[in-house]
Coordinates of C-alpha atoms and ligand atoms in Angstrom, one line a residue:
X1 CA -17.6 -3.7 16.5
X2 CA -14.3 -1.7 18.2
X3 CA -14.1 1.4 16.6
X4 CA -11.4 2.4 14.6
X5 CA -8.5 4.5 16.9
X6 CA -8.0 7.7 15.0
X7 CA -4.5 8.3 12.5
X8 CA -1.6 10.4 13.5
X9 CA 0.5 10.1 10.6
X10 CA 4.3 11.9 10.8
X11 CA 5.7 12.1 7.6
X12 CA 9.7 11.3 7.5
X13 CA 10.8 12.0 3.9
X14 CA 13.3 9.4 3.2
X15 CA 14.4 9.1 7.0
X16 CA 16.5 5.8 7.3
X17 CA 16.7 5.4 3.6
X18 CA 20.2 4.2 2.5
X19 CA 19.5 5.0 -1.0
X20 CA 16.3 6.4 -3.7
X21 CA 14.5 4.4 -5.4
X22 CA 13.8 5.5 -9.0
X23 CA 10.4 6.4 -8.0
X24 CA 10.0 7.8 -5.1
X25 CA 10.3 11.5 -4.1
X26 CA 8.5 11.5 -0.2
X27 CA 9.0 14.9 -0.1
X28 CA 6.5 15.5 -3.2
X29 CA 4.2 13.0 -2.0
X30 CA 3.9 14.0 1.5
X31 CA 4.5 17.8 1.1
X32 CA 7.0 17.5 4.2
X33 CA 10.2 18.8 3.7
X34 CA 12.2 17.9 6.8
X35 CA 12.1 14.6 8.9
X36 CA 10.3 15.9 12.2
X37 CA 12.5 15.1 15.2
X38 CA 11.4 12.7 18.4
X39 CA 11.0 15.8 20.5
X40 CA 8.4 17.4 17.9
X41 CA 6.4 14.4 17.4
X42 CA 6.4 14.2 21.5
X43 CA 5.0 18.1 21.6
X44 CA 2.0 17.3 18.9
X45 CA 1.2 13.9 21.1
X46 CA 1.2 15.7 24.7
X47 CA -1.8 17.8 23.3
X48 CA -3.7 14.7 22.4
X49 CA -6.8 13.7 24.7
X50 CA -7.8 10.6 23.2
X51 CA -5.4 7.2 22.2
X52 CA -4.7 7.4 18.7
X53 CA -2.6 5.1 16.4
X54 CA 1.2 6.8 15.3
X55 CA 1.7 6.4 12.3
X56 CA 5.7 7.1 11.2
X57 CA 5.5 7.1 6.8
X58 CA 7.7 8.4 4.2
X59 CA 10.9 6.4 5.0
X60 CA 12.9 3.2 6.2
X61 CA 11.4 3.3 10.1
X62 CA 13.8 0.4 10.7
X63 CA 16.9 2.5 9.3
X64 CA 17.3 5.0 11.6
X65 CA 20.0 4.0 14.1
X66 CA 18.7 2.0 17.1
X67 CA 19.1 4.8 19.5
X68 CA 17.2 7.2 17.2
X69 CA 14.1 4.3 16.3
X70 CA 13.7 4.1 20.7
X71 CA 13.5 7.9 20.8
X72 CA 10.2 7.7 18.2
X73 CA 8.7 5.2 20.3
X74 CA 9.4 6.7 23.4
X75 CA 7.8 9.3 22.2
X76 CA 4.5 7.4 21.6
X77 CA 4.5 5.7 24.7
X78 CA 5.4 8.5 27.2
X79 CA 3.6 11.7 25.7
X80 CA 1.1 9.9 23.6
X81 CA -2.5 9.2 25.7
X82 CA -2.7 6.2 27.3
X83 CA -3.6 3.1 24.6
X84 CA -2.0 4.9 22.3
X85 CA -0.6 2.2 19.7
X86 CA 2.2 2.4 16.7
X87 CA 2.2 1.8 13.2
X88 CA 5.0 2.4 10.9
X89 CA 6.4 1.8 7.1
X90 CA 10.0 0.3 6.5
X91 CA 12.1 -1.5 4.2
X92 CA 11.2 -5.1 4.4
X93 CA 13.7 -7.0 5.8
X94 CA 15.4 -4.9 8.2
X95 CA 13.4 -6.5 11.5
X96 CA 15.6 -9.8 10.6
X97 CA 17.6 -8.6 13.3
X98 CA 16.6 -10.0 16.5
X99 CA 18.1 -7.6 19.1
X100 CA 16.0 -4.5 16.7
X101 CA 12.9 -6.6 16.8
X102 CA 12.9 -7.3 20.4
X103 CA 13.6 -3.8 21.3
X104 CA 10.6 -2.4 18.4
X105 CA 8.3 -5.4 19.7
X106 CA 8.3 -4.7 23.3
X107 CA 6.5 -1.3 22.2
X108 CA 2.8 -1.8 21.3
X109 CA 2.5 -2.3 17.9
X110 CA -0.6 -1.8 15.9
X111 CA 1.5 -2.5 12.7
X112 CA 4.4 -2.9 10.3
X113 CA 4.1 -2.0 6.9
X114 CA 6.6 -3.6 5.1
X115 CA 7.2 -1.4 1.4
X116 CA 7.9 -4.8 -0.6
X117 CA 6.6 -3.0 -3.7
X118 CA 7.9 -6.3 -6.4
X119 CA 9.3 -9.6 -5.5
X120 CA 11.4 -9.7 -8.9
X121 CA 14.9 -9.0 -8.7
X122 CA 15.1 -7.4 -12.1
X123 CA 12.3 -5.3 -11.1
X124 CA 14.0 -4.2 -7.8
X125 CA 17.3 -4.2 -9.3
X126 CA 15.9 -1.6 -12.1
X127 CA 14.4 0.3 -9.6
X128 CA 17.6 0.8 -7.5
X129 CA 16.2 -1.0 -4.6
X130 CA 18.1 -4.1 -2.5
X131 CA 17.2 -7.1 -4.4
X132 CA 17.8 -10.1 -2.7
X133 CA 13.6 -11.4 -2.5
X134 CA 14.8 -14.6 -0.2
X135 CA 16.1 -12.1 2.3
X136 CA 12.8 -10.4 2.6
X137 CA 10.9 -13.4 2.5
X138 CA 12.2 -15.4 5.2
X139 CA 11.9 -11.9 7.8
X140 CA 8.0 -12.6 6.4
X141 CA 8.3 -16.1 7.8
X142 CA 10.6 -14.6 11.2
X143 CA 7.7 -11.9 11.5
X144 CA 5.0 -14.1 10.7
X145 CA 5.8 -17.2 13.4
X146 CA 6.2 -13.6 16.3
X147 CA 2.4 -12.8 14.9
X148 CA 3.2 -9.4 14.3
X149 CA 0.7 -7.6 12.5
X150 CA 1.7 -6.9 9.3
X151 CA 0.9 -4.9 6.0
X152 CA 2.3 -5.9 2.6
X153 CA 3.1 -2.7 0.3
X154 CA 3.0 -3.8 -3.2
X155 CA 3.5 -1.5 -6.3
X156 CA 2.5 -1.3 -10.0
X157 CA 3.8 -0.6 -13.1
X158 CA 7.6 -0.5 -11.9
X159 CA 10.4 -0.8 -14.8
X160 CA 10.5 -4.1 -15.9
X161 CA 7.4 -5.5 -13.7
X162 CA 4.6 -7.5 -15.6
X163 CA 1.2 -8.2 -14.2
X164 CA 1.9 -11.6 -14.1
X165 CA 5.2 -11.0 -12.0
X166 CA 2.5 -8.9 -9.5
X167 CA 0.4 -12.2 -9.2
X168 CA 3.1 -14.2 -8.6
X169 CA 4.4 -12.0 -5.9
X170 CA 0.9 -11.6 -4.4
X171 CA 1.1 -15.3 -4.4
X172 CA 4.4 -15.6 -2.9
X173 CA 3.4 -13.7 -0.1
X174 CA 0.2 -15.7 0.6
X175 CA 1.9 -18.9 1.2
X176 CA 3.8 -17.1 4.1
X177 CA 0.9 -15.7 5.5
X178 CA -1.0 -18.9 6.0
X179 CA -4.3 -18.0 8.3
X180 CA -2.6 -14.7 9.5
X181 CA -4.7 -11.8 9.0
X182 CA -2.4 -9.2 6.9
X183 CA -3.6 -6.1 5.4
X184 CA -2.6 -4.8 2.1
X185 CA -1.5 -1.4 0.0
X186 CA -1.7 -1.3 -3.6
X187 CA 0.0 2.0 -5.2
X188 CA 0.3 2.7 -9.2
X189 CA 4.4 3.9 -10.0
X190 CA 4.1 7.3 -11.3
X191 CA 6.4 9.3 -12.6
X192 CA 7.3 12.2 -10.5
X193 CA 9.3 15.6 -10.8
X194 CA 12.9 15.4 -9.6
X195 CA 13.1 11.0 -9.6
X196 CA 15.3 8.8 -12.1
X197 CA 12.3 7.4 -13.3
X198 CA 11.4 11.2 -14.7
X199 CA 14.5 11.2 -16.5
X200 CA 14.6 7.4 -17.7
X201 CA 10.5 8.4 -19.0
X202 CA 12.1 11.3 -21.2
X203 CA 14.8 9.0 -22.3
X204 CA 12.4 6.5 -23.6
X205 CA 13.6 4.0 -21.0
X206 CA 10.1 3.6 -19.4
X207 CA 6.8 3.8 -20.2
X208 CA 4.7 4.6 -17.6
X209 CA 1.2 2.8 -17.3
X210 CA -2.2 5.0 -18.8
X211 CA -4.9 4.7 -16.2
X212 CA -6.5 2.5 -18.0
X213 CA -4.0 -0.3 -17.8
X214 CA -3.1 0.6 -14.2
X215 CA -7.2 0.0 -13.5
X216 CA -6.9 -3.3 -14.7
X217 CA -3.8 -4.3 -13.5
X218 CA -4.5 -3.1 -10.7
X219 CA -8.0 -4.7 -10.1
X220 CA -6.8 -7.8 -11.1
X221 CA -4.3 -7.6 -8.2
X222 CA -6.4 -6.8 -5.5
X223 CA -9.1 -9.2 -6.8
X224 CA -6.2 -12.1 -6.1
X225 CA -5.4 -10.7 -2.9
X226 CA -8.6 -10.5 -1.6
X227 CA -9.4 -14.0 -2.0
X228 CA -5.8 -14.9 -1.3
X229 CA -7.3 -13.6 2.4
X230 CA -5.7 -10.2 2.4
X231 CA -7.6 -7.2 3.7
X232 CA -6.8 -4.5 1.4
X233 CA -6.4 -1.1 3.3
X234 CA -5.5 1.3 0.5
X235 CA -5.3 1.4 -3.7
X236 CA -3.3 4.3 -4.9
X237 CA -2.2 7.3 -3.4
X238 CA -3.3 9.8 -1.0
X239 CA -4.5 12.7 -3.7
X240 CA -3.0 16.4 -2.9
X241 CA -2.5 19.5 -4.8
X242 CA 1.2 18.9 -4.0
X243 CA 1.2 15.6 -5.2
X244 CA -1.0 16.6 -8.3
X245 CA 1.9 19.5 -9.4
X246 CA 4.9 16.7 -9.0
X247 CA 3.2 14.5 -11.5
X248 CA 4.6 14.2 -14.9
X249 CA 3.4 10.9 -16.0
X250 CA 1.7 7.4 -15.1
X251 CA -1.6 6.9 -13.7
X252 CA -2.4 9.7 -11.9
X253 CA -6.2 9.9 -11.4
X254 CA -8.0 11.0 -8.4
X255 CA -10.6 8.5 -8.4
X256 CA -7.9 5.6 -9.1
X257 CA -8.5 3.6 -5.8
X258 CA -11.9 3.6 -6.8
X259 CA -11.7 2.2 -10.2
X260 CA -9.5 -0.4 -9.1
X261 CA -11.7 -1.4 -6.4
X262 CA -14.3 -1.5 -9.1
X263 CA -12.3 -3.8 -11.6
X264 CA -11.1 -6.1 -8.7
X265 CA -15.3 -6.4 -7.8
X266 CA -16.5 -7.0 -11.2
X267 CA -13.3 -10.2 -11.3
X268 CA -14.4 -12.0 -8.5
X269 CA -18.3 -11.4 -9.7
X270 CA -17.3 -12.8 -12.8
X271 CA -15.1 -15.5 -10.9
X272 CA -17.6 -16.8 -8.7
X273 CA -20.9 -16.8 -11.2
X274 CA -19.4 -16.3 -15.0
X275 CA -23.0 -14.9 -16.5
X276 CA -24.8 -13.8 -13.3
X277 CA -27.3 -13.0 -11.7
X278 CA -25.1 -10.9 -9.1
X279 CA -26.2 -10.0 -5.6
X280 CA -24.0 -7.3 -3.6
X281 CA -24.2 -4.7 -1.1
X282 CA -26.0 -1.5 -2.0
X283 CA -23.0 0.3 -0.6
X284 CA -21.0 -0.9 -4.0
X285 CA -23.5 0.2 -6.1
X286 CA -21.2 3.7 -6.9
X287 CA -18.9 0.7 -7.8
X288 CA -20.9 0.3 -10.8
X289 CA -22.9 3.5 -11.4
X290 CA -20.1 6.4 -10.7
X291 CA -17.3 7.3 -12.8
X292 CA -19.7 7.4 -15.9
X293 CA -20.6 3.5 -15.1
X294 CA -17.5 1.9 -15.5
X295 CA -18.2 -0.7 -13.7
X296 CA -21.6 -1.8 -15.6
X297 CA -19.6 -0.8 -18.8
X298 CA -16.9 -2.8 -17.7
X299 CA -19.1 -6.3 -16.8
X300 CA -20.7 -6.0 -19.9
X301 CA -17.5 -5.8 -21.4
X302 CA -15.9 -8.7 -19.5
X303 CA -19.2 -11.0 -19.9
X304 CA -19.6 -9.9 -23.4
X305 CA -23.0 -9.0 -22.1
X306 CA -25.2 -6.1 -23.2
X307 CA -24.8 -3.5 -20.3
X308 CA -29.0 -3.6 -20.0
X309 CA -28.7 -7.1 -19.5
X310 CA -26.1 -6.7 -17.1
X311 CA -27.9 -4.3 -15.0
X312 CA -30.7 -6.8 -14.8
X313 CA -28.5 -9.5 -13.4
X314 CA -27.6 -7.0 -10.6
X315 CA -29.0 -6.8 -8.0
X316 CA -28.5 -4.0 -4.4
X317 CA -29.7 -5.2 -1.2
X318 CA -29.4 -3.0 1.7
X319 CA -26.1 -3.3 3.8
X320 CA -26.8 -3.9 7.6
Ligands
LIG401 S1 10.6 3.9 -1.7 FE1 10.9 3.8 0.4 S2 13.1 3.0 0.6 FE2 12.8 3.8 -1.5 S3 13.5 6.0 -1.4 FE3 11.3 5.9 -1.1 S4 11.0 5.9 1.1 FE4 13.1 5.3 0.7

Protein backbone atom coordinates (compact mmCIF):
# COMPACT_ATOMS: atom_id res chain seq x y z
CA UNK A 1 0.00 0.00 0.00
CA UNK A 2 1.72 3.74 -0.92
CA UNK A 3 1.92 5.50 2.12
CA UNK A 4 0.13 8.51 2.77
CA UNK A 5 2.54 11.90 1.84
CA UNK A 6 2.39 13.94 5.00
CA UNK A 7 -0.12 17.41 5.20
CA UNK A 8 1.23 20.95 4.97
CA UNK A 9 -1.82 22.85 5.29
CA UNK A 10 -1.57 26.99 4.93
CA UNK A 11 -4.47 28.54 6.11
CA UNK A 12 -5.68 31.71 3.83
CA UNK A 13 -8.62 33.27 5.80
CA UNK A 14 -10.97 34.24 3.12
CA UNK A 15 -8.09 34.83 0.44
CA UNK A 16 -9.93 35.14 -2.99
CA UNK A 17 -13.31 35.32 -1.43
CA UNK A 18 -15.48 37.95 -3.27
CA UNK A 19 -17.88 37.98 -0.59
CA UNK A 20 -18.93 35.90 3.27
CA UNK A 21 -20.95 33.55 3.47
CA UNK A 22 -23.37 33.68 6.41
CA UNK A 23 -21.43 31.01 8.07
CA UNK A 24 -18.15 31.15 7.76
CA UNK A 25 -15.58 33.12 9.83
CA UNK A 26 -11.97 31.27 8.54
CA UNK A 27 -10.27 33.31 10.82
CA UNK A 28 -12.12 31.61 13.91
CA UNK A 29 -11.87 28.32 12.52
CA UNK A 30 -8.37 28.27 11.52
CA UNK A 31 -6.96 30.62 14.18
CA UNK A 32 -4.92 32.45 11.38
CA UNK A 33 -5.39 35.89 11.16
CA UNK A 34 -3.54 37.04 8.01
CA UNK A 35 -3.32 35.24 4.53
CA UNK A 36 0.39 34.09 4.53
CA UNK A 37 2.16 35.48 1.46
CA UNK A 38 3.93 33.15 -1.56
CA UNK A 39 7.29 34.11 -0.11
CA UNK A 40 6.40 32.73 3.49
CA UNK A 41 4.86 29.55 2.43
CA UNK A 42 8.29 29.19 0.14
CA UNK A 43 10.56 29.83 3.52
CA UNK A 44 8.48 27.04 5.65
CA UNK A 45 8.81 24.52 2.31
CA UNK A 46 12.75 25.13 1.74
CA UNK A 47 13.18 23.54 5.33
CA UNK A 48 11.30 20.49 4.40
CA UNK A 49 13.39 17.17 3.77
CA UNK A 50 10.78 14.92 2.77
CA UNK A 51 7.77 15.50 -0.31
CA UNK A 52 4.72 16.43 1.35
CA UNK A 53 1.30 17.34 -0.03
CA UNK A 54 0.45 21.56 0.13
CA UNK A 55 -2.49 22.01 1.22
CA UNK A 56 -3.84 25.92 0.58
CA UNK A 57 -7.46 26.05 2.97
CA UNK A 58 -9.51 28.79 4.38
CA UNK A 59 -10.43 30.57 1.03
CA UNK A 60 -11.41 30.83 -2.79
CA UNK A 61 -7.68 29.27 -4.08
CA UNK A 62 -9.04 29.99 -7.57
CA UNK A 63 -9.87 33.74 -6.66
CA UNK A 64 -6.77 35.16 -6.21
CA UNK A 65 -5.69 36.91 -9.36
CA UNK A 66 -3.83 34.64 -11.92
CA UNK A 67 -0.48 36.09 -11.24
CA UNK A 68 -0.88 35.68 -7.47
CA UNK A 69 -2.48 31.73 -7.76
CA UNK A 70 1.20 30.93 -10.01
CA UNK A 71 3.17 32.51 -7.23
CA UNK A 72 1.57 29.75 -4.62
CA UNK A 73 2.42 27.08 -6.90
CA UNK A 74 5.65 28.20 -7.75
CA UNK A 75 6.23 28.08 -4.50
CA UNK A 76 5.42 24.34 -4.13
CA UNK A 77 7.24 23.37 -7.00
CA UNK A 78 10.55 25.28 -6.67
CA UNK A 79 11.15 25.33 -2.74
CA UNK A 80 8.99 22.39 -1.79
CA UNK A 81 11.11 18.74 -1.88
CA UNK A 82 11.14 17.08 -4.84
CA UNK A 83 7.42 14.96 -5.32
CA UNK A 84 6.02 17.46 -3.48
CA UNK A 85 2.23 17.55 -4.68
CA UNK A 86 -0.70 20.31 -4.23
CA UNK A 87 -4.01 20.24 -2.84
CA UNK A 88 -6.20 23.10 -2.43
CA UNK A 89 -9.99 24.38 -1.49
CA UNK A 90 -11.93 26.90 -3.82
CA UNK A 91 -15.19 28.06 -4.88
CA UNK A 92 -16.68 25.53 -7.23
CA UNK A 93 -16.83 26.70 -10.43
CA UNK A 94 -14.09 29.06 -10.86
CA UNK A 95 -11.68 26.34 -12.89
CA UNK A 96 -14.47 26.76 -15.79
CA UNK A 97 -12.08 28.96 -17.19
CA UNK A 98 -9.82 27.19 -19.45
CA UNK A 99 -6.77 29.47 -19.72
CA UNK A 100 -6.80 29.25 -15.30
CA UNK A 101 -7.17 25.50 -15.52
CA UNK A 102 -4.43 24.91 -17.88
CA UNK A 103 -2.10 27.10 -16.05
CA UNK A 104 -3.26 25.36 -12.30
CA UNK A 105 -3.16 21.82 -14.16
CA UNK A 106 0.16 21.89 -15.52
CA UNK A 107 1.30 21.98 -11.65
CA UNK A 108 1.01 18.51 -9.99
CA UNK A 109 -2.03 18.24 -8.43
CA UNK A 110 -2.91 15.93 -5.67
CA UNK A 111 -6.39 17.67 -5.43
CA UNK A 112 -9.19 20.18 -5.81
CA UNK A 113 -11.62 20.56 -3.22
CA UNK A 114 -14.40 22.10 -4.48
CA UNK A 115 -16.61 23.94 -1.17
CA UNK A 116 -20.11 23.11 -3.02
CA UNK A 117 -21.56 22.96 0.51
CA UNK A 118 -25.73 22.71 -1.06
CA UNK A 119 -26.91 22.36 -4.51
CA UNK A 120 -30.19 24.41 -3.72
CA UNK A 121 -30.35 27.78 -4.83
CA UNK A 122 -32.57 28.96 -1.98
CA UNK A 123 -30.15 27.46 0.31
CA UNK A 124 -27.10 29.21 -1.41
CA UNK A 125 -29.05 32.23 -1.99
CA UNK A 126 -29.90 32.40 1.99
CA UNK A 127 -26.49 31.76 2.66
CA UNK A 128 -25.15 34.78 0.61
CA UNK A 129 -23.24 32.49 -1.64
CA UNK A 130 -23.34 32.52 -5.83
CA UNK A 131 -26.27 30.45 -6.67
CA UNK A 132 -26.38 29.50 -10.05
CA UNK A 133 -26.06 25.11 -9.28
CA UNK A 134 -25.91 24.56 -13.38
CA UNK A 135 -22.79 26.63 -13.42
CA UNK A 136 -21.09 24.53 -10.84
CA UNK A 137 -22.24 21.43 -12.22
CA UNK A 138 -21.11 21.48 -15.60
CA UNK A 139 -17.25 22.72 -14.27
CA UNK A 140 -17.97 19.05 -12.43
CA UNK A 141 -18.55 17.58 -15.89
CA UNK A 142 -15.40 20.06 -17.48
CA UNK A 143 -13.26 18.74 -14.39
CA UNK A 144 -14.49 15.40 -14.39
CA UNK A 145 -13.87 14.52 -18.48
CA UNK A 146 -9.72 16.30 -17.49
CA UNK A 147 -9.73 13.45 -14.60
CA UNK A 148 -8.74 15.77 -12.09
CA UNK A 149 -8.90 14.55 -8.68
CA UNK A 150 -11.47 15.98 -6.97
CA UNK A 151 -13.13 16.42 -3.41
CA UNK A 152 -16.79 17.49 -3.02
CA UNK A 153 -17.35 19.76 0.22
CA UNK A 154 -20.85 19.41 1.23
CA UNK A 155 -22.44 21.10 4.36
CA UNK A 156 -25.34 20.64 6.87
CA UNK A 157 -27.83 22.26 8.41
CA UNK A 158 -27.57 25.63 6.24
CA UNK A 159 -30.73 28.14 6.34
CA UNK A 160 -33.26 26.68 4.42
CA UNK A 161 -31.51 23.21 3.61
CA UNK A 162 -33.50 19.97 4.34
CA UNK A 163 -32.02 16.52 4.59
CA UNK A 164 -33.74 15.52 1.65
CA UNK A 165 -32.24 18.54 -0.42
CA UNK A 166 -28.61 17.02 0.95
CA UNK A 167 -29.52 13.59 -0.69
CA UNK A 168 -30.60 15.01 -3.64
CA UNK A 169 -27.45 17.01 -3.99
CA UNK A 170 -25.22 13.96 -2.92
CA UNK A 171 -27.10 12.41 -5.71
CA UNK A 172 -26.63 15.15 -8.16
CA UNK A 173 -23.08 14.95 -7.81
CA UNK A 174 -22.88 11.13 -8.31
CA UNK A 175 -24.25 11.07 -11.62
CA UNK A 176 -21.35 13.40 -12.71
CA UNK A 177 -18.87 11.45 -11.12
CA UNK A 178 -19.61 8.17 -12.97
CA UNK A 179 -16.63 5.52 -12.03
CA UNK A 180 -14.31 8.51 -10.99
CA UNK A 181 -12.83 8.05 -7.63
CA UNK A 182 -13.78 11.48 -5.65
CA UNK A 183 -13.38 11.99 -2.07
CA UNK A 184 -15.74 13.65 0.19
CA UNK A 185 -16.07 16.40 3.24
CA UNK A 186 -19.10 16.49 5.33
CA UNK A 187 -19.11 19.58 7.82
CA UNK A 188 -22.21 20.55 10.33
CA UNK A 189 -23.12 24.71 9.89
CA UNK A 190 -22.52 26.10 13.16
CA UNK A 191 -23.14 29.21 14.29
CA UNK A 192 -20.12 31.23 14.97
CA UNK A 193 -19.03 34.60 16.73
CA UNK A 194 -18.85 37.61 14.39
CA UNK A 195 -21.09 35.72 11.13
CA UNK A 196 -24.67 36.71 9.86
CA UNK A 197 -25.82 33.51 10.72
CA UNK A 198 -24.91 34.60 14.64
CA UNK A 199 -27.12 37.51 14.27
CA UNK A 200 -29.96 35.88 12.00
CA UNK A 201 -29.81 32.77 15.26
CA UNK A 202 -30.59 35.78 17.85
CA UNK A 203 -33.19 37.05 15.57
CA UNK A 204 -35.02 33.86 15.43
CA UNK A 205 -34.29 33.55 11.70
CA UNK A 206 -32.45 30.26 12.06
CA UNK A 207 -32.37 27.48 14.05
CA UNK A 208 -29.34 25.80 14.25
CA UNK A 209 -29.27 21.91 14.31
CA UNK A 210 -28.78 20.03 18.06
CA UNK A 211 -26.20 17.40 17.73
CA UNK A 212 -28.44 15.00 17.71
CA UNK A 213 -30.20 15.87 14.45
CA UNK A 214 -26.86 16.85 12.89
CA UNK A 215 -25.73 12.87 13.83
CA UNK A 216 -28.48 11.70 11.89
CA UNK A 217 -28.52 13.92 9.17
CA UNK A 218 -25.42 13.66 8.87
CA UNK A 219 -24.98 9.82 8.93
CA UNK A 220 -27.63 9.44 6.63
CA UNK A 221 -25.48 11.55 4.22
CA UNK A 222 -22.38 9.88 4.32
CA UNK A 223 -24.12 6.49 4.41
CA UNK A 224 -25.58 7.64 0.58
CA UNK A 225 -22.27 8.75 -0.36
CA UNK A 226 -20.53 5.91 0.51
CA UNK A 227 -22.39 3.69 -1.48
CA UNK A 228 -22.88 6.33 -4.08
CA UNK A 229 -18.86 5.33 -4.43
CA UNK A 230 -17.50 8.43 -2.61
CA UNK A 231 -14.55 7.99 -0.29
CA UNK A 232 -15.38 10.11 2.59
CA UNK A 233 -12.20 12.02 3.90
CA UNK A 234 -13.50 14.08 6.73
CA UNK A 235 -17.11 14.58 8.95
CA UNK A 236 -17.12 17.82 10.77
CA UNK A 237 -14.57 20.10 11.71
CA UNK A 238 -11.15 20.13 12.81
CA UNK A 239 -11.77 20.62 16.91
CA UNK A 240 -9.55 23.59 18.49
CA UNK A 241 -9.76 25.58 21.58
CA UNK A 242 -10.12 28.58 19.10
CA UNK A 243 -12.74 27.12 17.38
CA UNK A 244 -14.45 25.83 20.66
CA UNK A 245 -14.55 29.82 22.09
CA UNK A 246 -16.15 31.12 18.59
CA UNK A 247 -19.05 28.70 18.95
CA UNK A 248 -22.34 30.06 19.88
CA UNK A 249 -24.62 27.58 18.60
CA UNK A 250 -25.29 24.38 16.27
CA UNK A 251 -23.65 21.12 16.62
CA UNK A 252 -20.58 21.63 18.05
CA UNK A 253 -19.32 18.26 19.59
CA UNK A 254 -15.85 17.02 19.57
CA UNK A 255 -16.59 13.60 18.88
CA UNK A 256 -19.16 14.60 15.98
CA UNK A 257 -17.22 12.93 13.01
CA UNK A 258 -17.36 10.07 15.01
CA UNK A 259 -20.95 9.79 15.68
CA UNK A 260 -21.74 10.35 12.20
CA UNK A 261 -19.49 7.79 11.02
CA UNK A 262 -21.39 5.70 13.50
CA UNK A 263 -24.99 6.55 12.26
CA UNK A 264 -23.91 6.26 8.55
CA UNK A 265 -22.48 2.45 9.66
CA UNK A 266 -25.36 1.26 11.52
CA UNK A 267 -27.61 2.62 7.83
CA UNK A 268 -25.93 0.59 5.51
CA UNK A 269 -25.92 -2.43 8.24
CA UNK A 270 -29.41 -2.05 8.38
CA UNK A 271 -29.59 -1.53 4.48
CA UNK A 272 -27.81 -4.45 3.50
CA UNK A 273 -29.27 -7.15 6.18
CA UNK A 274 -32.60 -5.35 7.91
CA UNK A 275 -32.44 -7.81 11.31
CA UNK A 276 -28.83 -9.09 11.24
CA UNK A 277 -26.62 -10.96 12.02
CA UNK A 278 -23.80 -8.27 11.30
CA UNK A 279 -20.19 -9.04 10.63
CA UNK A 280 -17.63 -5.95 10.52
CA UNK A 281 -14.18 -5.07 11.28
CA UNK A 282 -13.06 -5.11 14.84
CA UNK A 283 -11.48 -1.69 14.14
CA UNK A 284 -15.39 -0.23 14.19
CA UNK A 285 -16.11 -1.85 17.18
CA UNK A 286 -15.52 1.90 19.18
CA UNK A 287 -18.23 2.57 16.42
CA UNK A 288 -20.57 0.87 18.56
CA UNK A 289 -19.10 0.62 22.11
CA UNK A 290 -17.69 4.34 22.61
CA UNK A 291 -19.59 7.47 23.22
CA UNK A 292 -21.71 5.57 25.88
CA UNK A 293 -22.79 2.89 23.02
CA UNK A 294 -24.48 4.88 20.71
CA UNK A 295 -24.11 2.88 18.17
CA UNK A 296 -25.61 -0.48 19.82
CA UNK A 297 -28.18 2.04 21.37
CA UNK A 298 -28.75 3.31 18.14
CA UNK A 299 -29.32 -0.28 16.10
CA UNK A 300 -31.44 -1.39 18.59
CA UNK A 301 -33.30 1.67 18.16
CA UNK A 302 -33.36 1.61 14.34
CA UNK A 303 -34.20 -2.34 14.26
CA UNK A 304 -36.60 -2.03 17.08
CA UNK A 305 -34.38 -4.64 18.55
CA UNK A 306 -33.41 -5.11 22.21
CA UNK A 307 -29.80 -3.78 22.47
CA UNK A 308 -28.73 -7.51 24.04
CA UNK A 309 -30.12 -8.95 21.04
CA UNK A 310 -28.37 -6.62 18.94
CA UNK A 311 -25.05 -7.26 20.42
CA UNK A 312 -25.57 -10.84 19.67
CA UNK A 313 -26.13 -10.27 15.97
CA UNK A 314 -22.72 -8.50 15.94
CA UNK A 315 -20.09 -9.79 15.40
CA UNK A 316 -15.76 -8.36 15.31
CA UNK A 317 -13.43 -10.09 13.34
CA UNK A 318 -9.90 -9.07 13.32
CA UNK A 319 -8.96 -6.46 10.53
CA UNK A 320 -5.88 -7.54 8.41
S1 LIG B 1 -17.32 29.61 2.91
FE1 LIG B 1 -15.62 29.73 1.48
S2 LIG B 1 -16.30 31.23 -0.05
FE2 LIG B 1 -17.62 31.51 1.75
S3 LIG B 1 -16.60 33.13 2.93
FE3 LIG B 1 -15.90 31.16 3.72
S4 LIG B 1 -14.00 30.73 2.65
FE4 LIG B 1 -15.07 32.33 1.50
Amino acid sequence: MTKAMKKQPFFLPFGGCRGRCVFCNQRAITGVDEVPSPQFVSSILKNLTEPVEVCYFGGSFCRFTFEKIKEYLDAVVNDAPKGSRIRFSTYPGDLQNKKLRSMVLSYPIACVELGIQSLDSEVLSLCRRETDPVAILENMVVLRDENVPLSVQLMIGLPGQTVSSSIYDINKIAEIKGESEWQFRLYPCLVIENTELYEMMNSGEYTPLTVDEAVKWGGRVIDVATSLGFTPIRAGLQESEMLASQVRGGPHHPALGELMFSESIIRKLIRLNPKGPWVLPSSNMSKFTGHRGYGLNRLAELTSMPEKEVAEKLTFFPAH
